[in-house]
PDB file of C-alpha atoms and ligand atoms in Angstrom:
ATOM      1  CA  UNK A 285     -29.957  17.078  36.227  1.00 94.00           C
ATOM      2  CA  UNK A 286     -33.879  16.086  36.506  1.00 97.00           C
ATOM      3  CA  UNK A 287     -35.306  16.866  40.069  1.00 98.00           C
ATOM      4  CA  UNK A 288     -38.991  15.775  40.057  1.00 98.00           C
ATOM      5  CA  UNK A 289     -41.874  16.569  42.863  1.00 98.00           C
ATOM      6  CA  UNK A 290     -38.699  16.518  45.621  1.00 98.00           C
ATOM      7  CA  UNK A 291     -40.804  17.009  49.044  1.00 98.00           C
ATOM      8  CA  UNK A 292     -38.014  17.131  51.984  1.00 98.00           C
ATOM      9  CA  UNK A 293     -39.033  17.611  55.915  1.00 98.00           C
ATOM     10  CA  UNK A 294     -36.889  19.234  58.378  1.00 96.00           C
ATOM     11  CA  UNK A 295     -37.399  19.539  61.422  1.00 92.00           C
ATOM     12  CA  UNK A 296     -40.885  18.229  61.105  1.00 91.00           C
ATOM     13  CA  UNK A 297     -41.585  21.686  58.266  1.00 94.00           C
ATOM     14  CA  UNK A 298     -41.588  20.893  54.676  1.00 96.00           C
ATOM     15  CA  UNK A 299     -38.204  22.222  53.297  1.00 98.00           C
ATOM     16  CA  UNK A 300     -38.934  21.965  49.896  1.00 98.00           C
ATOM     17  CA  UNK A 301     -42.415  21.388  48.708  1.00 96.00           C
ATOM     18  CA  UNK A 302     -43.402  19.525  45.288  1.00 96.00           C
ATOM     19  CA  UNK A 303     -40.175  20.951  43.775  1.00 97.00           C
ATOM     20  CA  UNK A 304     -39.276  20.129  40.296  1.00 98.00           C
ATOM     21  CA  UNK A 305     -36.648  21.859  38.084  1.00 97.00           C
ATOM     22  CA  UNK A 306     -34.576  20.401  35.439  1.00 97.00           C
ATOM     23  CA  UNK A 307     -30.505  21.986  35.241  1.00 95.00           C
ATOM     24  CA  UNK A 308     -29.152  21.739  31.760  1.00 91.00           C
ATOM     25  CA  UNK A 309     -25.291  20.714  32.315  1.00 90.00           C
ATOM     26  CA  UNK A 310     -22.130  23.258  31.125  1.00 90.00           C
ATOM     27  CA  UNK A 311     -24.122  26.344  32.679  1.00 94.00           C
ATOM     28  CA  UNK A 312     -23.620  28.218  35.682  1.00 97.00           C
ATOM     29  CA  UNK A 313     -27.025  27.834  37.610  1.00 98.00           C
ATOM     30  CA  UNK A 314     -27.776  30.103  40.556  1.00 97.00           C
ATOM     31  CA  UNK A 315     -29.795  29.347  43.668  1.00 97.00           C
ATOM     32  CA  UNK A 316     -31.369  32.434  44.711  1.00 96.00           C
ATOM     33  CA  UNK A 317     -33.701  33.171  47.807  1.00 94.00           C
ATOM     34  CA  UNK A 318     -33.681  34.726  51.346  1.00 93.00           C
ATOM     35  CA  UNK A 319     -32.343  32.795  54.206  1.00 93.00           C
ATOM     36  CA  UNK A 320     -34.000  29.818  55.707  1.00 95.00           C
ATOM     37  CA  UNK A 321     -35.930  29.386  51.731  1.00 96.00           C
ATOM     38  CA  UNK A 322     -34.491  26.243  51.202  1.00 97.00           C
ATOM     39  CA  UNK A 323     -30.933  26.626  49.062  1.00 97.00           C
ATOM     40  CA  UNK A 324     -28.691  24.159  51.134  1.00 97.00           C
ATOM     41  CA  UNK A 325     -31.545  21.669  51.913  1.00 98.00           C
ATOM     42  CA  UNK A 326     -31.987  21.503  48.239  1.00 98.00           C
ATOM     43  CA  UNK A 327     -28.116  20.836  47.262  1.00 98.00           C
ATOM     44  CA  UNK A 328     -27.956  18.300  49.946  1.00 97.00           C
ATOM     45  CA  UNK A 329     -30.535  16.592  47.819  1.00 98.00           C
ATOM     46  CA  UNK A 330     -28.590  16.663  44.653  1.00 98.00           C
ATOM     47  CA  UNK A 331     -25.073  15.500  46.647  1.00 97.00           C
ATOM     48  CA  UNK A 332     -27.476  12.846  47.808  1.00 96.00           C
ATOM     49  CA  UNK A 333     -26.830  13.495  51.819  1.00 96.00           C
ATOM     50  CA  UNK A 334     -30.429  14.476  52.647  1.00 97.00           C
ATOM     51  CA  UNK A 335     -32.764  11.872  53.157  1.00 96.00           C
ATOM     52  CA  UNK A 336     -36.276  12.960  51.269  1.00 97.00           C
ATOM     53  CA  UNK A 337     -39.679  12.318  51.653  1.00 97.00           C
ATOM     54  CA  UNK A 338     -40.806  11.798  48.228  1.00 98.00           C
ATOM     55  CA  UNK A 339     -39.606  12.330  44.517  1.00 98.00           C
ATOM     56  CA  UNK A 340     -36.633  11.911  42.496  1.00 97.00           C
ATOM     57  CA  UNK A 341     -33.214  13.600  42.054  1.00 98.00           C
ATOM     58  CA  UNK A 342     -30.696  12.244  39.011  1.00 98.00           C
ATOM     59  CA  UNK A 343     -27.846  13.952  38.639  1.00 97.00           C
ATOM     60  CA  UNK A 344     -25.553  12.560  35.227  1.00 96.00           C
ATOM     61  CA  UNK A 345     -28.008  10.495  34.444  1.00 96.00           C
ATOM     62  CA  UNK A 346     -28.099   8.547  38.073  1.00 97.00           C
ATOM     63  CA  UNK A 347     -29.681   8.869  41.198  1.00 97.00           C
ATOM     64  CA  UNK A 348     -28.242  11.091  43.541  1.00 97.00           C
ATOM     65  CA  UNK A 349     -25.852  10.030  45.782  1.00 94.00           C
ATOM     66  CA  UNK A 350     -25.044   6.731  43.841  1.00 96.00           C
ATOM     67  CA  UNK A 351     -21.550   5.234  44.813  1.00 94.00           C
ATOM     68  CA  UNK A 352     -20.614   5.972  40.811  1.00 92.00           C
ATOM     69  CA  UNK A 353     -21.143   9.934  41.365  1.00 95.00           C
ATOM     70  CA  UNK A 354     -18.720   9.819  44.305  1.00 88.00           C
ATOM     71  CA  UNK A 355     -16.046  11.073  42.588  1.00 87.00           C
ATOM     72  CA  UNK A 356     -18.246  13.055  39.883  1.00 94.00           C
ATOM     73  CA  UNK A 357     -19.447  15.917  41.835  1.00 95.00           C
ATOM     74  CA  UNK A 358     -17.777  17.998  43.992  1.00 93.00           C
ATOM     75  CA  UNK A 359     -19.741  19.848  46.984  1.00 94.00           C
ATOM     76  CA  UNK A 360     -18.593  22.906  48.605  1.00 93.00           C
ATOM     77  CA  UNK A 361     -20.546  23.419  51.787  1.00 93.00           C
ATOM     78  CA  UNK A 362     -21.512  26.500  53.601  1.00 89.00           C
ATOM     79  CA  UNK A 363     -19.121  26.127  56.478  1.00 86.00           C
ATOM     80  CA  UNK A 364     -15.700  25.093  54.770  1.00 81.00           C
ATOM     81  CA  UNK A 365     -14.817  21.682  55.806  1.00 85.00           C
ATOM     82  CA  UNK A 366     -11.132  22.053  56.112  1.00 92.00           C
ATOM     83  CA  UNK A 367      -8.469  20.985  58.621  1.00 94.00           C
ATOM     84  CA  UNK A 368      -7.011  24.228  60.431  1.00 95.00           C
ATOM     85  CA  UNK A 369      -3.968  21.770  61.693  1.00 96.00           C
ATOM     86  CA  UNK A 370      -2.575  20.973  58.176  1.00 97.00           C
ATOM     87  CA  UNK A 371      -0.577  22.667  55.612  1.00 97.00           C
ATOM     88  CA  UNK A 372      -2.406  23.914  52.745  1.00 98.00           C
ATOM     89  CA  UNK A 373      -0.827  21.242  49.808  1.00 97.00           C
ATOM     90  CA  UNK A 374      -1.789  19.007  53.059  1.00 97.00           C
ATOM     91  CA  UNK A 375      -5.679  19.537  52.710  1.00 96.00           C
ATOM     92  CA  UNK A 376      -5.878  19.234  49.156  1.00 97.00           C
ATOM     93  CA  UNK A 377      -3.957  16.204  48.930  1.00 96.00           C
ATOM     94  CA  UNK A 378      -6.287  14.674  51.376  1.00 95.00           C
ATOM     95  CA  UNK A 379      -9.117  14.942  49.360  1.00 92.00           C
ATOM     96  CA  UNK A 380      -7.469  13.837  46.427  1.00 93.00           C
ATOM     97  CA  UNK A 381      -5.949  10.574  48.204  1.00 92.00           C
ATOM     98  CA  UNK A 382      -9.724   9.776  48.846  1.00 88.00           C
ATOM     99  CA  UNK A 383     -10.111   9.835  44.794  1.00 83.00           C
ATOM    100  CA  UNK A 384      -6.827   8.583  43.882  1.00 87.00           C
ATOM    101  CA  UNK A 385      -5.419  11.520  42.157  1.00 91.00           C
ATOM    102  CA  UNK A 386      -1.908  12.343  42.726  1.00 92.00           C
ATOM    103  CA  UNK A 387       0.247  15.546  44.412  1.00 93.00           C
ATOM    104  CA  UNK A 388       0.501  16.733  40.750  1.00 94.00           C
ATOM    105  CA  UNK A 389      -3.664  16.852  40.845  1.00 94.00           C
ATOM    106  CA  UNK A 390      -3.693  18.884  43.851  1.00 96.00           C
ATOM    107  CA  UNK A 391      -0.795  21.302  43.010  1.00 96.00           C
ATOM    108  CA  UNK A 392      -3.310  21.497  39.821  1.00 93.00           C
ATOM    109  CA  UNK A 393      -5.956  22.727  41.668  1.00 92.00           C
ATOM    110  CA  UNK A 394      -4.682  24.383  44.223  1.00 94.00           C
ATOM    111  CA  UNK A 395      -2.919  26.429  41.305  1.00 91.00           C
ATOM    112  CA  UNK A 396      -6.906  26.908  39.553  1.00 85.00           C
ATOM    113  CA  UNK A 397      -7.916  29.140  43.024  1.00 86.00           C
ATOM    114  CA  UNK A 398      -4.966  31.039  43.046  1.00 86.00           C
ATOM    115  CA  UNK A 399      -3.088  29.781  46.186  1.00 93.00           C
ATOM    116  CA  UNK A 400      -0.160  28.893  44.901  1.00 95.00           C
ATOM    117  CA  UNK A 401       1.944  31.297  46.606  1.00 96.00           C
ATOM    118  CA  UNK A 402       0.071  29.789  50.091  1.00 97.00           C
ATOM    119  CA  UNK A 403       0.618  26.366  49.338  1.00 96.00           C
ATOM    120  CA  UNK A 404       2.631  25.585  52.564  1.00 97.00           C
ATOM    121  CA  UNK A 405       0.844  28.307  54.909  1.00 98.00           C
ATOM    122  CA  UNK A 406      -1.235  26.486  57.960  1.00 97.00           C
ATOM    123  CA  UNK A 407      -4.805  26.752  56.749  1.00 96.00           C
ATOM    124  CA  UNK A 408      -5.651  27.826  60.828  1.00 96.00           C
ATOM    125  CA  UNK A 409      -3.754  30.835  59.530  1.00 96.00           C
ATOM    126  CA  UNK A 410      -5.636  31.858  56.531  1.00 94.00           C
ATOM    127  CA  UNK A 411      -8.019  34.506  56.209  1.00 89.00           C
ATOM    128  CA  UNK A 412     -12.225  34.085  55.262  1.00 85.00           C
ATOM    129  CA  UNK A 413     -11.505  34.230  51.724  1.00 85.00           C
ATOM    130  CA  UNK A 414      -8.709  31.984  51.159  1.00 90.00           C
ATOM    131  CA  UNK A 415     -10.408  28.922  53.812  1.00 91.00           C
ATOM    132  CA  UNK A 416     -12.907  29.056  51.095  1.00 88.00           C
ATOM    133  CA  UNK A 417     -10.568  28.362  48.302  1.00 90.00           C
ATOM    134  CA  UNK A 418      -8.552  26.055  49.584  1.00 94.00           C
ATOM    135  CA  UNK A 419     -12.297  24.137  50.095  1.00 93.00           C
ATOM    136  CA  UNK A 420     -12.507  24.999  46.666  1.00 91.00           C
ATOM    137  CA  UNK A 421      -9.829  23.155  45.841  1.00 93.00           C
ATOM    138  CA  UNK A 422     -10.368  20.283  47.916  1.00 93.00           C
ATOM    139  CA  UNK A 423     -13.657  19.822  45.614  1.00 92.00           C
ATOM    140  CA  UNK A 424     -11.785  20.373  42.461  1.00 90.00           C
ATOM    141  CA  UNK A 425      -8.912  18.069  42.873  1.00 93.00           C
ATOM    142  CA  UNK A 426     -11.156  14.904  41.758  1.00 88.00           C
ATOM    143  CA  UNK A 427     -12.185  17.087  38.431  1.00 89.00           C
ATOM    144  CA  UNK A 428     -15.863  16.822  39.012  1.00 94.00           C
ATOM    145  CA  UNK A 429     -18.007  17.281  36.239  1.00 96.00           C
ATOM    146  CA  UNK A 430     -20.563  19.213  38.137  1.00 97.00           C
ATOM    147  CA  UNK A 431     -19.786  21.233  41.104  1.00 96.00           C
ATOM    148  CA  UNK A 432     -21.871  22.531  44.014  1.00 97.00           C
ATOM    149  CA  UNK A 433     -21.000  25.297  45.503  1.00 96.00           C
ATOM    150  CA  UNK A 434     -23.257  26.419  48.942  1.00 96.00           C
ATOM    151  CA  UNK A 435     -22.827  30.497  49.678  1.00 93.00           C
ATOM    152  CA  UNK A 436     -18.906  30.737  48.421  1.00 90.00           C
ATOM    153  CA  UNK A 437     -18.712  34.095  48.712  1.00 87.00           C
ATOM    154  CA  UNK A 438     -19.957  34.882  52.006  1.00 83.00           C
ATOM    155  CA  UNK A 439     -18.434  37.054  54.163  1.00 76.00           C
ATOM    156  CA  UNK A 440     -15.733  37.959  51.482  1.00 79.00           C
ATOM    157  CA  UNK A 441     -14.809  41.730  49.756  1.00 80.00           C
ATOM    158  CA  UNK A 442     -15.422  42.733  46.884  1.00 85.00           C
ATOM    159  CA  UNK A 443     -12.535  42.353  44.894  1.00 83.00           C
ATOM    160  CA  UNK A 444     -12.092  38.755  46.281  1.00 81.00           C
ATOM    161  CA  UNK A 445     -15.909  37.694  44.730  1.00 85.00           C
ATOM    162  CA  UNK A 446     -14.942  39.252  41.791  1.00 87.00           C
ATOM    163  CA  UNK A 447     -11.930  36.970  41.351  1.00 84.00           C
ATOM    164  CA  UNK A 448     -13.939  33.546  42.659  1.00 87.00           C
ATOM    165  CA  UNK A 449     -16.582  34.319  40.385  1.00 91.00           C
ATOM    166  CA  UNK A 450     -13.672  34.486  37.564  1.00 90.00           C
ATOM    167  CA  UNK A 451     -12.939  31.382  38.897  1.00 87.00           C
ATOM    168  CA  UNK A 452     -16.208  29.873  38.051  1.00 92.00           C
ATOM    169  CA  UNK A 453     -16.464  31.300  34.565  1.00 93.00           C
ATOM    170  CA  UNK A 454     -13.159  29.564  33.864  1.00 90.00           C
ATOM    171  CA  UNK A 455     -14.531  26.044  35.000  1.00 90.00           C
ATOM    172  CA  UNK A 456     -17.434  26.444  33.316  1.00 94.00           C
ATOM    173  CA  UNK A 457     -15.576  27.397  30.012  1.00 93.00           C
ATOM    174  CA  UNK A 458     -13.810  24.170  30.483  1.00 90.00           C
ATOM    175  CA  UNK A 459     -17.022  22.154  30.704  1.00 92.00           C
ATOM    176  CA  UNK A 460     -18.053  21.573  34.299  1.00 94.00           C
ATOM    177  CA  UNK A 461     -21.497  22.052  35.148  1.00 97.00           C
ATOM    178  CA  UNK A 462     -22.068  24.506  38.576  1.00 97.00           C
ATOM    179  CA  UNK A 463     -24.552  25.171  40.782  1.00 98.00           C
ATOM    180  CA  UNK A 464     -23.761  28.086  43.002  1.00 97.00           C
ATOM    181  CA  UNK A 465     -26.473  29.390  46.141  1.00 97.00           C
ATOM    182  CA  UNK A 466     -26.294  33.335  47.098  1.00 93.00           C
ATOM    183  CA  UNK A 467     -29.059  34.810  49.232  1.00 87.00           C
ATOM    184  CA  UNK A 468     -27.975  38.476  47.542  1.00 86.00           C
ATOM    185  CA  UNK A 469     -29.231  39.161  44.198  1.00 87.00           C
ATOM    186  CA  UNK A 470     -26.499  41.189  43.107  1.00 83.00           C
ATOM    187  CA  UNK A 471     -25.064  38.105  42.258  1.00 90.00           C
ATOM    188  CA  UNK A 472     -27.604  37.104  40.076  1.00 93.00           C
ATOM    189  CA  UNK A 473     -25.854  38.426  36.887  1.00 93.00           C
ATOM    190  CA  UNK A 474     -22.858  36.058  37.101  1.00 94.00           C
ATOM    191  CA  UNK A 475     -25.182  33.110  36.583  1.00 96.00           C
ATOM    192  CA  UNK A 476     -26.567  31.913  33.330  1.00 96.00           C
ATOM    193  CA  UNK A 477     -29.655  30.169  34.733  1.00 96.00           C
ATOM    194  CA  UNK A 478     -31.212  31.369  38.125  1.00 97.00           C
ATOM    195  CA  UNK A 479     -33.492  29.549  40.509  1.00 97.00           C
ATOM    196  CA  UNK A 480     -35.894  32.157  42.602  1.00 96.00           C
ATOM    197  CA  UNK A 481     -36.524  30.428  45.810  1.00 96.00           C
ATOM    198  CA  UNK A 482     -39.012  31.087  48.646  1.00 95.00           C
ATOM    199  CA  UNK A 483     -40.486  28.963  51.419  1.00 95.00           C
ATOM    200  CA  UNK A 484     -39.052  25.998  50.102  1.00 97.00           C
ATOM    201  CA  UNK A 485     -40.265  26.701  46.376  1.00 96.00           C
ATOM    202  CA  UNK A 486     -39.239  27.630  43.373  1.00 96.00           C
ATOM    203  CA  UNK A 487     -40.919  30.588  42.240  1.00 95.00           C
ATOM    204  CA  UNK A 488     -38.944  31.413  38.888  1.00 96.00           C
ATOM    205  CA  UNK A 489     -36.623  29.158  36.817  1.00 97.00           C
ATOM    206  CA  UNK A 490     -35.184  32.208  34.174  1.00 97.00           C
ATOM    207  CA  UNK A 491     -32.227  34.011  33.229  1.00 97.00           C
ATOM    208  CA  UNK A 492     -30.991  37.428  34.408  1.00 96.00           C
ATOM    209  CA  UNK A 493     -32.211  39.061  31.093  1.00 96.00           C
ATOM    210  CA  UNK A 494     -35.082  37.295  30.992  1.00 97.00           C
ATOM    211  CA  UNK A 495     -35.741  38.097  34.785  1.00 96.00           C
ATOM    212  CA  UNK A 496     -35.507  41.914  33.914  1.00 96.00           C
ATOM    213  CA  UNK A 497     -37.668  41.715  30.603  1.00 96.00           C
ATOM    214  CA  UNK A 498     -40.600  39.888  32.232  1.00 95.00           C
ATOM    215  CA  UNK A 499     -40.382  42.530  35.315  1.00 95.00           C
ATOM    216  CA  UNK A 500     -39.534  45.768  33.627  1.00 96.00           C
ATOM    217  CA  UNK A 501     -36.408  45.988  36.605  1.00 94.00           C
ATOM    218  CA  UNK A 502     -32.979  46.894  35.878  1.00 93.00           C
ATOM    219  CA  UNK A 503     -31.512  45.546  39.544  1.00 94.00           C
ATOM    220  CA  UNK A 504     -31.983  42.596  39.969  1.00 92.00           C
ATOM    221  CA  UNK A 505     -33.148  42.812  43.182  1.00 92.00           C
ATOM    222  CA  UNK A 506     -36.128  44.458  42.395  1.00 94.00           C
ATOM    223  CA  UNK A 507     -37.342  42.103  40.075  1.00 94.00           C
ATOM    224  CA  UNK A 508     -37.220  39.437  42.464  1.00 93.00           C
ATOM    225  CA  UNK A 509     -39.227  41.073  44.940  1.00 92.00           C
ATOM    226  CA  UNK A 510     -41.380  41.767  41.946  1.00 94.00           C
ATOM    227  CA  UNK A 511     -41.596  38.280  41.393  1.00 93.00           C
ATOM    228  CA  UNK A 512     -42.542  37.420  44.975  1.00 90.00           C
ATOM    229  CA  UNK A 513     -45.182  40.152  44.906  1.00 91.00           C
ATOM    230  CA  UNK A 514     -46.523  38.562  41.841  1.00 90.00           C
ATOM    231  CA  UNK A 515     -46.620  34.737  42.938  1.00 87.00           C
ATOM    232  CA  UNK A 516     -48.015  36.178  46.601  1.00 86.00           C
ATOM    233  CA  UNK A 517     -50.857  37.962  44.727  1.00 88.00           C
ATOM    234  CA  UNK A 518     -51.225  34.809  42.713  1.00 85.00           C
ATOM    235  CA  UNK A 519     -51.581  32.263  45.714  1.00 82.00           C
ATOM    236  CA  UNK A 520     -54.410  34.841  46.580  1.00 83.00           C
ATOM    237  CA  UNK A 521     -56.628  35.591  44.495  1.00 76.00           C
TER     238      UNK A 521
HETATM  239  N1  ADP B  32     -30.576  20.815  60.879  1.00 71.11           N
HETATM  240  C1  ADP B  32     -31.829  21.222  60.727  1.00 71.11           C
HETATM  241  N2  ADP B  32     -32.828  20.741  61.504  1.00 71.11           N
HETATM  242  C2  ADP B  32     -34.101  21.160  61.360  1.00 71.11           C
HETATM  243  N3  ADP B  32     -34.488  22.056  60.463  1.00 71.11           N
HETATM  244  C3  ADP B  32     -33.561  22.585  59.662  1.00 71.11           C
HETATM  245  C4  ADP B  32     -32.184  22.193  59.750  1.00 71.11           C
HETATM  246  N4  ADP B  32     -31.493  22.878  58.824  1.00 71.11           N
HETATM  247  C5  ADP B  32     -32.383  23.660  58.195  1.00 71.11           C
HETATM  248  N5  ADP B  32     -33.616  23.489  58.689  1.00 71.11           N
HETATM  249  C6  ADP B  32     -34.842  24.167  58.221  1.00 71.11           C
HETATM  250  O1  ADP B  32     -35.048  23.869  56.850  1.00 71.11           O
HETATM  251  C7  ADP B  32     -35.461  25.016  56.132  1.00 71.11           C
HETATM  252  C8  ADP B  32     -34.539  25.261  54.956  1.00 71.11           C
HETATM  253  O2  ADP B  32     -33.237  25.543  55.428  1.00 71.11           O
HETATM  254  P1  ADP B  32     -31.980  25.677  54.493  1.00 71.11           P
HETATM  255  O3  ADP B  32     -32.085  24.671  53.402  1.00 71.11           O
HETATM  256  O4  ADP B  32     -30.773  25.616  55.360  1.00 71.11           O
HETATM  257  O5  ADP B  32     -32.172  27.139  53.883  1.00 71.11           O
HETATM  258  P2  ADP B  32     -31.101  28.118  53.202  1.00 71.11           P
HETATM  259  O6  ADP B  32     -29.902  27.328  52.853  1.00 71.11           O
HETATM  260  O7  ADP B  32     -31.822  28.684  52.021  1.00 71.11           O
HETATM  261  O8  ADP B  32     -30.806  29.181  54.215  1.00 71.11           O
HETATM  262  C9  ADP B  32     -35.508  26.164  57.127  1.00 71.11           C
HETATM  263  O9  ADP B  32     -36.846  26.331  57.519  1.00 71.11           O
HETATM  264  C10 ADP B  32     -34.675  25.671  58.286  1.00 71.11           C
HETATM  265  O10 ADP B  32     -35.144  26.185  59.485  1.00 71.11           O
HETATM  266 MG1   MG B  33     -27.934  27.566  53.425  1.00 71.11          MG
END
């Protein structure tokens, strides 16, 4: 994924600013950065469901949002977009219809976020943790080969992240390409490739050992404020 000079106004503010990154495919990229820097603006630019004000964004090779990557990527937003009134086999069968796949595909996916035993529950029923899986699994059930994934683990405990971030090392293992936003850095070391964002820019495209050898900070944390204190001192002098 190539995103060149991507300049995106909201609400008459510049979202993003000159923003260019490039997002190898197979890894497990994180967006990191403080509320309000920029994170879901910027994936509705790769889905393709932001309009922009200048620069490029092609995602597997095509621009995004083209018809062709419909049923190639899979987005996740921050609220889950799921209907409280169906069944859970109901939901992700829904999505799937829109893609064509069969009630085999979504007992498939619906069996890869671990809701098996809640296939027939009411999703208004469900708790936090499990309305995000089942929009988990309305995303996987077209197999997309890259996934975005907008603050998934929100608002869940512990041991639930644990297990969705489990989750995401197993699709990555098999081959799909993720893009995951967090605004805490604690999550930072699940990622292979992070993103530092601020004020709608990127301040640091690195890895979490990288990010800790080029700061001198174990948490993680740390070195991004160190990195912040380093670009503001920067944009000064
Ligand atoms: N619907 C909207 N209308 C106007 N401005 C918005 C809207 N959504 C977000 N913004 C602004 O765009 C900027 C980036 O927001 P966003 O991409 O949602 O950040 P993040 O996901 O990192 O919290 C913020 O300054 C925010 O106020
Ligand atoms: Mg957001």
């Amino acid at each position: 994924m190539s995103i060149e000079h991507l300049r995106v106004i909201r609400g008459k503010r510049p979202a993003l600013h000159d923003f260019s990154v490039r997002i190898p495919r197979g890894t497990i990229t994180g967006l990191l950065g403080p509320s309000g820097c920029g994170k879901t603006t910027l994936m509705r630019c790769i889905v393709g469901t932001q309009i922009v004000a200048a620069g490029s964004v092609t995602v597997l090779g095509r621009p995004a949002g083209s018809a062709e990557l419909r049923h190639r990527v899979g987005y996740v937003t921050q609220e889950p977009t799921i209907y409280d009134d169906l069944r859970v086999v109901d939901n992700v069968r829904y999505f799937g219809a829109l893609y064509g796949t069969d009630a085999q595909a979504a007992d498939d996916a619906i069996e890869a976020v671990g809701l098996t035993d809640h296939r027939t529950a009411l999703c208004g029923n469900l708790s936090g943790g499990q309305r995000t899986r089942v929009s988990l699994a309305s995303a996987l059930v077209c197999h997309p080969e890259l996934l975005v994934l907008d603050e998934p683990t929100v608002g869940l405990d512990p041991v639930l992240r644990v297990d969705l971030w489990e989750q995401f090392h197993a699709l990555a293992r098999a081959g799909t390409t993720l893009i995951v936003s967090s605004h805490v850095m604690d999550e930072a070391d699940h990622c292979g490739e992070l993103l530092l964002m601020r004020e709608g820019h990127l301040l640091a495209h690195t890895t979490p050992s990288k990010l800790r050898e080029d700061t001198g900070c174990t948490a993680l944390e740390e070195a991004f404020l160190s990195v912040i204190k380093r670009s503001t001192a920067a944009a000064a002098g």
